[in-house]
């Protein structure tokens, strides 16, 4: 499955507080209703904490949620 | 919804019925479109409308005497539109219809005997369909040219005859007509049409032609032209041509022909607000361009849209209920693909105004409620549509807010005060004051704090609604089935429905009986009443609320759209949940439409119209004012978090003050010291993120140590997904607490992860 890249997922300067690791782009599986996609998102390489930035959550992600709800 | 239900619904909406003029025109010209184009001065397009329908348009447009005018609804407002005069002017502009492309010959031949307007019109229709016509007449159209005062300029008739020849009409000398010659013609031709304006049909054994088909005793022979006026002759020619065609195809002679003759349209057009304008007088030489435009503009372009005119929701989706019914039906039959009508279904305010206004009693409410129930049933209801409202309902019915007790010190209840969860959320102080006042007059007045279940009902969640009602019913029974006193008309309707055995009364009536507080009598003000849409069929509640206001000296101003015609505040049907932008627009439109300062007797209406920009009081604001709370009519509607806190605090206050019971200990997340920036609070309100959700997220981060950090600024981000929504909080630490800068949320989740 292809990995979707989203420019909204910028996480420059953020790191995982518990692990002290910077967040780095990594493929992450997202799911909603019966759909699943792989998106490249900032993630802690050590514990796997994934950041969903505001611009993504309230923008593209919201759009896709609405689309899936009408499917 | 079954196909048959859809058909029934569609038939209730008359918007697509033809306008009255078109229905009355023997040829069913689209006179509405024609008038509209004439009003714009677009003679060419107007002509195209005539030429599309009229046979021999150059001739008929000049000769028709205009029976359509008798049906024109403008008659009641100055006078019918003079369509025949408009048609004459239009024809004089030399309008050319688009060239007709000859249809491929069908190999059929029809013989027409007689060249009056009936015979010519029959031939006109047939040749345009690729059917060869031989027309026998001494001189086709002779009658028309012969008339002394004929308004037909030279050459018009000839040009149309030439056109028919080009399309395959063959004009021949008249033939003698006998029963035998007809029989012979039937052998040579596929059908025969007799125009009896030029031919005598006595003694041919044809009998009286059938009114619907013009067929005779001799199959294949049709008789047209048994009428005087030109336009009726043309129409009968058209009818004979259609019958001949069906006869040749072996098709049914009668199916679907009910509306061929003039008929009364079922359309409804409200002309109450149409100004009277007299017709443009027609000068001897006919209209000039300016007069023609003016007369065209007098046409009001009849349609119904009664419901759409008064409903922002119906208007917003760009169509009208007949079309919506089809869209909703299609929505429901989708197995794979996008259900386009979900938003349409979930945006109806279920206020019942369309049904009240509609000549056919079309109810969008019933349609949308059924559609919502079906979406829920099939598991296709978009989760984001109503989840927040349902969560709010559960909260109102949960341990933090709900209460059902006899009055303090009482063992029974004769009455039960039911303020409703929205009044409790909007102004708990009014609930408290009203309850104290009520108990002073009716000591055995118990109280029940909870939601009436309307959100579940509106959301189409039948089972959830019933569960909530069952609980309510058993509480009411355990209190000894007291009479229920409602402070919210929505609650009152819900309870009346679900508890038929209960006496349910409105608070306004009870307060009048008990007497209003002395201190508020003589309130000298004039207020416009906004009736909640849930009182549309409750004239008594409306009356009681007015009576109560008057009893304290309020002069009640009535709005145009009030009483059974009242418009919704935008909360009904959970519109404001499923479609917040539209909900806000509905509220604003209603607020703008009402004059002066307002008063209402539903807490939700009060808050919605306040958001819409109105100065508005709740009846209880006037009865139980609170000097320390400032100008109540101007107070902003509390936000979602505040509404929850208000409910919980009211319960807690009642328990400690009236029953001397200790309140519940605060929950751990409530003990965090959290403050918010102004901007963040506004963002949270818009995104429906509650302070409690933020607090839970912060607590989770504190307990697990899981958070992100931005080294340069010292800001943190934490995440928590209590149930179906993931919350993100951006904050900084402030000594012993938190300052929250931002919050956002999403429903999608990281597979197997925390977010
Ligand atoms: S003027 Fe005659 S042809 Fe024109 S719309 Fe009226 S009835 Fe029909
Ligand atoms: S007002 Fe216009 S549309 Fe209505 S009946 Fe008269 S001509 Fe027809
Ligand atoms: S009021 Fe609305 S639903 Fe009723 S006929 Fe008119 S357009 Fe149709
Ligand atoms: Zn980590």
XYZ file of N, CA, C and O in Angstrom, chain B residues 297-466:
680
model
N -43.363 41.573 -17.698
C -42.899 41.665 -16.313
C -44.035 41.551 -15.306
O -43.798 41.287 -14.134
N -45.260 41.774 -15.772
C -46.379 41.636 -14.841
C -46.611 40.180 -14.446
O -47.221 39.889 -13.424
N -46.154 39.277 -15.297
C -46.322 37.849 -14.971
C -45.523 37.542 -13.715
O -44.362 37.913 -13.601
N -46.151 36.891 -12.766
C -45.448 36.618 -11.506
C -44.734 35.274 -11.531
O -44.205 34.823 -10.523
N -44.728 34.620 -12.710
C -44.035 33.331 -12.870
C -44.481 32.344 -11.787
O -43.722 31.948 -10.911
N -45.714 32.005 -11.893
C -46.363 31.193 -10.863
C -45.583 29.948 -10.471
O -45.154 29.180 -11.328
N -45.391 29.794 -9.218
C -44.901 28.549 -8.653
C -45.368 28.512 -7.202
O -45.997 29.454 -6.735
N -45.055 27.424 -6.507
C -45.518 27.328 -5.123
C -44.428 27.818 -4.185
O -44.399 28.979 -3.810
N -43.511 26.927 -3.819
C -42.386 27.272 -2.937
C -42.814 27.963 -1.648
O -42.024 28.683 -1.041
N -44.061 27.776 -1.237
C -44.517 28.372 0.021
C -43.586 27.993 1.165
O -43.202 28.810 1.990
N -43.243 26.708 1.209
C -42.399 26.220 2.303
C -40.983 26.787 2.191
O -40.398 27.218 3.179
N -40.463 26.801 0.971
C -39.075 27.226 0.779
C -38.892 28.698 1.147
O -37.879 29.084 1.711
N -39.923 29.498 0.850
C -39.824 30.925 1.140
C -39.629 31.178 2.637
O -39.050 32.173 3.023
N -40.140 30.276 3.446
C -40.084 30.519 4.895
C -39.091 29.626 5.614
O -39.096 29.567 6.835
N -38.276 28.908 4.885
C -37.353 27.990 5.550
C -35.964 28.095 4.944
O -35.758 27.769 3.781
N -35.043 28.559 5.760
C -33.665 28.713 5.316
C -33.078 27.352 4.913
O -32.323 27.242 3.951
N -33.455 26.335 5.641
C -32.957 24.982 5.346
C -33.394 24.528 3.967
O -32.576 24.112 3.136
N -34.697 24.634 3.693
C -35.191 24.200 2.389
C -34.569 25.028 1.270
O -34.263 24.511 0.201
N -34.379 26.316 1.538
C -33.802 27.179 0.512
C -32.335 26.822 0.277
O -31.860 26.821 -0.853
N -31.644 26.481 1.350
C -30.204 26.283 1.269
C -29.814 25.131 0.349
O -28.782 25.175 -0.325
N -30.647 24.110 0.292
C -30.283 22.962 -0.523
C -30.724 23.131 -1.983
O -30.627 22.205 -2.784
N -31.224 24.338 -2.313
C -31.378 24.721 -3.712
C -32.570 24.155 -4.452
O -32.713 24.373 -5.645
N -33.435 23.424 -3.766
C -34.559 22.844 -4.496
C -35.821 22.913 -3.654
O -36.015 23.875 -2.919
N -36.663 21.919 -3.741
C -37.924 21.924 -2.990
C -38.267 20.478 -2.630
O -37.659 19.535 -3.161
N -39.251 20.289 -1.735
C -39.461 18.960 -1.161
C -39.655 17.808 -2.155
O -39.208 16.697 -1.899
N -40.282 18.062 -3.269
C -40.468 16.939 -4.203
C -39.111 16.380 -4.641
O -38.916 15.169 -4.697
N -38.197 17.291 -4.923
C -36.859 16.866 -5.336
C -36.129 16.230 -4.153
O -35.456 15.203 -4.288
N -36.312 16.828 -2.963
C -35.633 16.281 -1.784
C -36.110 14.860 -1.486
O -35.321 14.000 -1.084
N -37.397 14.623 -1.676
C -37.925 13.285 -1.404
C -37.202 12.264 -2.276
O -36.818 11.188 -1.815
N -36.998 12.622 -3.514
C -36.309 11.709 -4.438
C -34.859 11.516 -4.008
O -34.345 10.398 -3.988
N -34.202 12.624 -3.640
C -32.803 12.511 -3.218
C -32.684 11.625 -1.984
O -31.759 10.825 -1.866
N -33.628 11.766 -1.085
C -33.563 10.985 0.152
C -33.865 9.518 -0.140
O -33.233 8.607 0.407
N -34.785 9.303 -1.038
C -35.087 7.927 -1.439
C -33.846 7.282 -2.057
O -33.474 6.159 -1.721
N -33.184 8.024 -2.948
C -31.980 7.485 -3.583
C -30.884 7.247 -2.557
O -30.146 6.264 -2.624
N -30.773 8.162 -1.610
C -29.749 8.061 -0.581
C -29.839 6.714 0.130
O -28.857 6.063 0.428
N -31.097 6.347 0.345
C -31.352 5.171 1.134
C -31.068 3.896 0.347
O -30.730 2.876 0.921
N -31.163 3.991 -0.972
C -30.961 2.756 -1.749
C -29.501 2.531 -2.120
O -29.180 1.564 -2.779
N -28.616 3.444 -1.676
C -27.203 3.279 -2.034
C -26.569 2.146 -1.231
O -26.704 2.078 -0.021
N -25.932 1.242 -1.944
C -25.233 0.157 -1.252
C -23.745 0.486 -1.212
O -23.111 0.480 -0.164
N -23.188 0.786 -2.372
C -21.787 1.194 -2.448
C -21.776 2.610 -2.994
O -22.567 2.938 -3.863
N -20.875 3.442 -2.512
C -20.806 4.800 -3.037
C -21.209 5.805 -1.988
O -21.481 5.447 -0.845
N -21.247 7.065 -2.391
C -21.464 8.129 -1.423
C -22.946 8.426 -1.249
O -23.660 8.564 -2.227
N -23.386 8.501 0.011
C -24.768 8.914 0.270
C -24.810 10.435 0.301
O -24.471 11.060 1.285
N -25.250 10.990 -0.837
C -25.159 12.441 -1.040
C -26.108 13.219 -0.130
O -25.917 14.404 0.082
N -27.168 12.573 0.339
C -28.223 13.344 1.005
C -28.132 13.298 2.530
O -29.029 13.789 3.205
N -27.056 12.755 3.091
C -26.979 12.673 4.551
C -27.127 14.039 5.213
O -27.841 14.190 6.205
N -26.439 15.022 4.669
C -26.510 16.357 5.269
C -27.908 16.943 5.118
O -28.416 17.598 6.029
N -28.515 16.692 3.980
C -29.900 17.138 3.773
C -30.813 16.539 4.844
O -31.620 17.228 5.468
N -30.663 15.247 5.064
C -31.509 14.540 6.035
C -31.281 15.068 7.449
O -32.225 15.225 8.223
N -30.039 15.379 7.761
C -29.724 15.752 9.141
C -29.825 17.249 9.416
O -29.556 17.700 10.517
N -30.206 18.025 8.412
C -30.282 19.474 8.621
C -31.708 19.992 8.806
O -31.897 21.172 9.083
N -32.690 19.131 8.654
C -34.079 19.587 8.837
C -34.306 19.938 10.305
O -33.902 19.202 11.195
N -34.954 21.075 10.560
C -35.178 21.478 11.941
C -36.406 20.792 12.543
O -36.693 20.965 13.719
N -37.124 20.038 11.715
C -38.288 19.288 12.199
C -39.261 20.194 12.930
O -39.830 19.822 13.958
N -39.430 21.388 12.387
C -40.266 22.365 13.078
C -41.706 22.322 12.588
O -42.581 22.967 13.168
N -41.957 21.616 11.482
C -43.331 21.437 11.024
C -43.911 22.603 10.241
O -45.073 22.561 9.844
N -43.108 23.644 9.984
C -43.674 24.804 9.289
C -44.047 24.476 7.838
O -45.062 24.941 7.330
N -43.217 23.666 7.180
C -43.521 23.356 5.772
C -44.886 22.688 5.678
O -45.702 23.031 4.822
N -45.133 21.749 6.569
C -46.406 21.032 6.527
C -47.568 22.003 6.739
O -48.614 21.907 6.095
N -47.354 22.953 7.628
C -48.399 23.929 7.929
C -48.680 24.829 6.727
O -49.818 25.206 6.475
N -47.634 25.173 5.972
C -47.796 26.090 4.849
C -48.217 25.380 3.565
O -48.795 25.972 2.674
N -47.890 24.102 3.472
C -48.023 23.396 2.192
C -49.477 23.077 1.865
O -50.197 22.545 2.697
N -49.895 23.381 0.631
C -51.268 23.029 0.251
C -51.483 21.515 0.264
O -52.612 21.058 0.402
N -50.417 20.748 0.116
C -50.554 19.291 0.113
C -50.063 18.646 1.402
O -49.864 17.439 1.455
N -49.839 19.458 2.433
C -49.386 18.964 3.741
C -48.101 18.146 3.678
O -47.936 17.156 4.398
N -47.193 18.541 2.822
C -45.911 17.825 2.745
C -45.139 18.056 4.039
O -44.989 19.181 4.492
N -44.634 16.981 4.632
C -43.911 17.106 5.892
C -42.464 16.658 5.729
O -42.174 15.478 5.647
N -41.554 17.634 5.686
C -40.133 17.284 5.637
C -39.731 16.609 6.938
O -38.838 15.781 6.972
N -40.392 17.007 8.002
C -40.081 16.441 9.318
C -40.261 14.924 9.286
O -39.363 14.170 9.658
N -41.432 14.487 8.840
C -41.693 13.048 8.806
C -40.693 12.342 7.904
O -40.167 11.285 8.234
N -40.449 12.962 6.755
C -39.536 12.360 5.789
C -38.139 12.214 6.377
O -37.517 11.149 6.301
N -37.645 13.292 6.989
C -36.271 13.268 7.501
C -36.157 12.397 8.746
O -35.150 11.723 8.942
N -37.192 12.399 9.578
C -37.121 11.577 10.783
C -37.062 10.094 10.394
O -36.247 9.328 10.909
N -37.898 9.728 9.450
C -37.894 8.341 8.998
C -36.542 7.992 8.374
O -35.983 6.926 8.629
N -36.008 8.925 7.593
C -34.714 8.671 6.953
C -33.607 8.545 7.997
O -32.714 7.704 7.873
N -33.675 9.374 9.052
C -32.663 9.272 10.103
C -32.761 7.911 10.794
O -31.761 7.257 11.059
N -33.986 7.511 11.083
C -34.160 6.210 11.745
C -33.607 5.093 10.877
O -32.979 4.161 11.377
N -33.828 5.209 9.590
C -33.321 4.159 8.712
C -31.793 4.165 8.667
O -31.166 3.105 8.666
N -31.202 5.358 8.630
C -29.734 5.431 8.637
C -29.183 4.786 9.903
O -28.192 4.055 9.867
N -29.830 5.074 11.020
C -29.380 4.507 12.297
C -29.526 2.986 12.259
O -28.603 2.242 12.583
N -30.687 2.554 11.817
C -30.998 1.128 11.741
C -29.962 0.375 10.898
O -29.483 -0.681 11.272
N -29.612 0.983 9.746
C -28.662 0.326 8.842
C -27.222 0.524 9.283
O -26.303 0.020 8.625
N -27.008 1.283 10.346
C -25.626 1.542 10.778
C -24.915 2.534 9.880
O -23.687 2.585 9.846
N -25.672 3.330 9.134
C -25.059 4.269 8.201
C -25.108 5.720 8.649
O -24.697 6.600 7.917
N -25.636 5.982 9.822
C -25.706 7.369 10.279
C -24.284 7.875 10.541
O -23.532 7.224 11.268
N -23.894 8.993 9.933
C -22.549 9.521 10.199
C -22.366 9.746 11.699
O -23.158 10.473 12.312
N -21.353 9.148 12.307
C -21.197 9.268 13.764
C -21.075 10.710 14.214
O -21.533 11.069 15.302
N -20.467 11.569 13.404
C -20.219 12.934 13.875
C -21.501 13.764 13.946
O -21.526 14.811 14.568
N -22.588 13.304 13.296
C -23.781 14.143 13.198
C -24.385 14.470 14.560
O -24.641 15.631 14.865
N -24.630 13.462 15.366
C -25.379 13.703 16.600
C -24.673 13.238 17.869
O -25.221 13.370 18.954
N -23.473 12.678 17.723
C -22.835 12.084 18.889
C -22.666 13.065 20.037
O -22.902 12.739 21.194
N -22.287 14.291 19.693
C -22.036 15.280 20.741
C -23.324 15.584 21.512
O -23.325 15.647 22.744
N -24.417 15.722 20.770
C -25.703 16.013 21.417
C -26.149 14.839 22.285
O -26.713 15.023 23.367
N -25.893 13.638 21.818
C -26.306 12.460 22.589
C -25.461 12.310 23.854
O -25.961 11.949 24.912
N -24.174 12.646 23.707
C -23.307 12.645 24.895
C -23.838 13.634 25.923
O -23.843 13.368 27.122
N -24.280 14.779 25.426
C -24.803 15.816 26.310
C -26.065 15.321 27.018
O -26.268 15.565 28.208
N -26.868 14.596 26.270
C -28.086 14.047 26.859
C -27.736 13.031 27.956
O -28.330 13.042 29.035
N -26.748 12.179 27.660
C -26.349 11.197 28.686
C -25.812 11.881 29.922
O -26.057 11.444 31.045
N -25.088 12.968 29.689
C -24.554 13.697 30.830
C -25.699 14.265 31.671
O -25.696 14.156 32.901
N -26.682 14.840 30.986
C -27.825 15.423 31.707
C -28.606 14.358 32.473
O -29.225 14.642 33.493
N -28.579 13.131 31.958
C -29.302 12.046 32.626
C -28.412 11.238 33.562
O -28.863 10.277 34.184
N -27.145 11.636 33.632
C -26.188 10.867 34.430
C -26.117 11.351 35.867
O -26.831 12.282 36.263
N -25.250 10.731 36.659
C -25.204 11.007 38.097
C -24.809 12.445 38.430
O -25.135 12.937 39.511
N -24.137 13.142 37.509
C -23.713 14.508 37.828
C -24.862 15.506 37.791
O -24.777 16.573 38.390
N -25.902 15.194 37.033
C -26.955 16.204 36.805
C -28.350 15.750 37.198
O -29.185 16.578 37.546
N -28.619 14.474 37.078
C -30.009 14.034 37.213
C -30.437 13.973 38.673
O -29.631 13.726 39.571
N -31.720 14.211 38.870
C -32.273 14.230 40.223
C -33.770 13.970 40.113
O -34.415 14.471 39.187
N -34.336 13.170 41.029
C -35.785 12.973 41.037
C -36.191 12.761 42.486
O -35.890 11.731 43.082
N -36.852 13.765 43.079
C -37.164 13.704 44.512
C -38.476 14.386 44.847
O -38.909 15.286 44.127
N -39.018 13.973 45.985
C -40.083 14.774 46.576
C -39.448 16.056 47.115
O -38.243 16.101 47.357
N -40.287 17.057 47.341
C -39.771 18.299 47.912
C -39.154 18.004 49.271
O -39.567 17.049 49.952
N -38.182 18.808 49.716
C -37.556 18.545 51.017
C -38.616 18.499 52.123
O -39.498 19.358 52.183
N -38.553 17.461 52.931
C -39.502 17.332 54.031
C -40.836 16.732 53.639
O -41.698 16.542 54.483
N -41.052 16.455 52.358
C -42.337 15.889 51.908
C -42.180 14.389 51.655
O -41.123 13.927 51.226
N -43.289 13.651 51.872
C -43.251 12.203 51.632
C -43.920 11.844 50.299
O -43.862 10.715 49.850
N -44.651 12.800 49.766
C -45.342 12.564 48.499
C -45.199 13.809 47.611
O -44.772 14.858 48.079
N -45.602 13.629 46.360
C -45.617 14.779 45.449
C -46.969 14.837 44.751
O -47.396 13.855 44.147
N -47.621 15.989 44.842
C -48.809 16.193 44.011
C -48.366 16.667 42.634
O -48.992 16.404 41.632
N -47.260 17.399 42.629
C -46.730 17.964 41.393
C -45.246 17.636 41.273
O -44.601 17.327 42.263
N -44.779 17.747 40.050
C -43.356 17.499 39.808
C -42.846 18.571 38.845
O -43.327 18.675 37.710
N -41.906 19.361 39.333
C -41.332 20.416 38.479
C -40.320 19.779 37.543
O -39.397 19.100 37.972
N -40.508 20.007 36.242
C -39.614 19.442 35.229
C -39.051 20.589 34.390
O -39.627 20.965 33.380
N -37.938 21.194 34.836
C -37.434 22.386 34.128
C -36.852 22.074 32.750
O -36.827 22.933 31.884
N -36.359 20.831 32.548
C -35.739 20.494 31.259
C -34.253 20.805 31.283
O -33.809 21.731 31.961
N -33.485 20.031 30.546
C -32.020 20.121 30.678
C -31.462 21.383 30.031
O -30.356 21.802 30.347
N -32.215 22.020 29.141
C -31.654 23.209 28.489
C -31.841 24.476 29.329
O -30.950 25.317 29.369
N -32.961 24.581 29.982
C -33.139 25.733 30.884
C -32.132 25.633 32.028
O -31.512 26.626 32.433
N -31.959 24.419 32.521
C -30.994 24.173 33.586
C -29.593 24.566 33.141
O -28.801 25.095 33.918
N -29.310 24.305 31.867
C -27.981 24.626 31.328
C -27.846 26.103 31.043
O -26.778 26.681 31.192
N -28.945 26.715 30.649
C -28.882 28.107 30.203
C -28.898 29.084 31.382
O -28.110 30.025 31.439
N -29.830 28.863 32.308
C -29.887 29.780 33.466
C -30.375 29.026 34.700
O -31.565 29.070 35.048
N -29.450 28.323 35.358
C -29.837 27.513 36.517
C -30.476 28.359 37.620
O -31.361 27.878 38.330
N -30.072 29.619 37.723
C -30.627 30.465 38.783
C -32.132 30.624 38.618
O -32.871 30.705 39.610
N -32.598 30.649 37.376
C -34.034 30.790 37.138
C -34.764 29.529 37.588
O -35.875 29.593 38.130
N -34.149 28.379 37.374
C -34.762 27.120 37.802
C -34.888 27.102 39.318
O -35.938 26.778 39.886
N -33.816 27.508 39.956
C -33.795 27.508 41.412
C -34.848 28.464 41.977
O -35.645 28.104 42.861
N -34.908 29.664 41.394
C -35.863 30.662 41.878
C -37.291 30.196 41.646
O -38.168 30.336 42.508
N -37.527 29.623 40.465
C -38.879 29.160 40.147
C -39.274 28.033 41.095
O -40.420 27.976 41.579
N -38.327 27.138 41.385
C -38.651 26.014 42.258
C -38.963 26.493 43.673
O -39.934 26.042 44.297
N -38.198 27.439 44.159
C -38.468 27.983 45.500
C -39.844 28.644 45.531
O -40.621 28.463 46.470
N -40.134 29.417 44.499
C -41.418 30.113 44.408
C -42.580 29.108 44.347
O -43.593 29.255 45.037
N -42.410 28.077 43.547
C -43.462 27.065 43.404
C -43.735 26.358 44.724
O -44.884 26.153 45.110
N -42.677 25.992 45.423
C -42.858 25.248 46.676
C -43.552 26.102 47.730
O -44.276 25.580 48.574
N -43.338 27.422 47.648
C -44.004 28.300 48.608
C -45.522 28.215 48.437
O -46.273 28.419 49.373
N -45.985 27.916 47.222
C -47.424 27.849 46.958
C -47.946 26.430 46.889
O -49.096 26.168 47.216
N -47.116 25.523 46.388
C -47.524 24.121 46.287
C -46.435 23.297 46.977
O -45.455 22.903 46.352
N -46.616 23.040 48.290
C -45.511 22.424 49.056
C -45.086 21.056 48.517
O -43.900 20.743 48.515
N -46.054 20.259 48.078
C -45.674 18.909 47.626
C -45.239 18.919 46.171
O -45.658 18.114 45.364
N -44.401 19.875 45.824
C -43.874 20.012 44.465
C -42.507 19.357 44.409
O -41.514 19.915 44.861
N -42.469 18.131 43.870
C -41.185 17.453 43.695
C -40.414 18.066 42.544
O -40.864 19.028 41.914
N -39.253 17.507 42.277
C -38.458 18.039 41.159
C -37.783 16.897 40.422
O -37.383 15.896 41.040
N -37.694 17.039 39.125
C -36.965 16.060 38.317
C -36.041 16.805 37.369
O -36.486 17.601 36.543
N -34.740 16.572 37.563
C -33.765 17.167 36.661
C -33.294 16.076 35.718
O -32.732 15.070 36.148
N -33.561 16.229 34.459
C -33.034 15.322 33.448
C -33.489 15.807 32.080
O -34.214 16.795 31.965
N -33.050 15.091 31.078
C -33.398 15.445 29.703
C -34.645 14.670 29.306
O -34.849 13.533 29.727
N -35.497 15.305 28.504
C -36.757 14.669 28.107
C -36.558 13.630 27.024
O -37.498 12.928 26.652
N -35.372 13.557 26.451
C -35.120 12.552 25.411
C -35.265 13.085 23.998
O -35.070 12.345 23.028
N -35.578 14.377 23.872
C -35.764 14.937 22.529
C -34.542 14.734 21.620
O -34.717 14.407 20.443
N -33.315 14.888 22.147
C -32.164 14.700 21.239
C -32.142 13.298 20.607
O -31.876 13.167 19.415
N -32.440 12.288 21.398
C -32.431 10.924 20.852
C -33.553 10.762 19.832
O -33.387 10.128 18.785
N -34.695 11.363 20.131
C -35.815 11.306 19.195
C -35.438 11.967 17.873
O -35.597 11.393 16.794
N -34.900 13.177 17.945
C -34.518 13.906 16.737
C -33.415 13.180 15.970
O -33.341 13.270 14.752
N -32.526 12.527 16.701
C -31.406 11.862 16.038
C -31.834 10.551 15.379
O -31.030 9.899 14.722
N -33.089 10.185 15.561
C -33.565 8.934 14.970
C -33.140 7.708 15.758
O -33.231 6.589 15.282
N -32.661 7.932 16.997
C -32.199 6.809 17.831
C -33.359 6.313 18.681
O -33.462 6.624 19.879
N -34.213 5.556 18.089
C -35.439 5.132 18.742
C -35.173 4.368 20.032
O -35.809 4.614 21.054
N -34.222 3.444 19.982
C -33.981 2.624 21.180
C -33.451 3.478 22.332
O -33.886 3.331 23.474
N -32.544 4.387 21.986
C -32.000 5.238 23.043
C -33.104 6.119 23.637
O -33.141 6.355 24.843
N -33.954 6.583 22.766
C -35.065 7.409 23.230
C -35.945 6.607 24.178
O -36.320 7.067 25.261
N -36.239 5.380 23.788
C -37.122 4.567 24.636
C -36.475 4.220 25.971
O -37.131 4.216 27.009
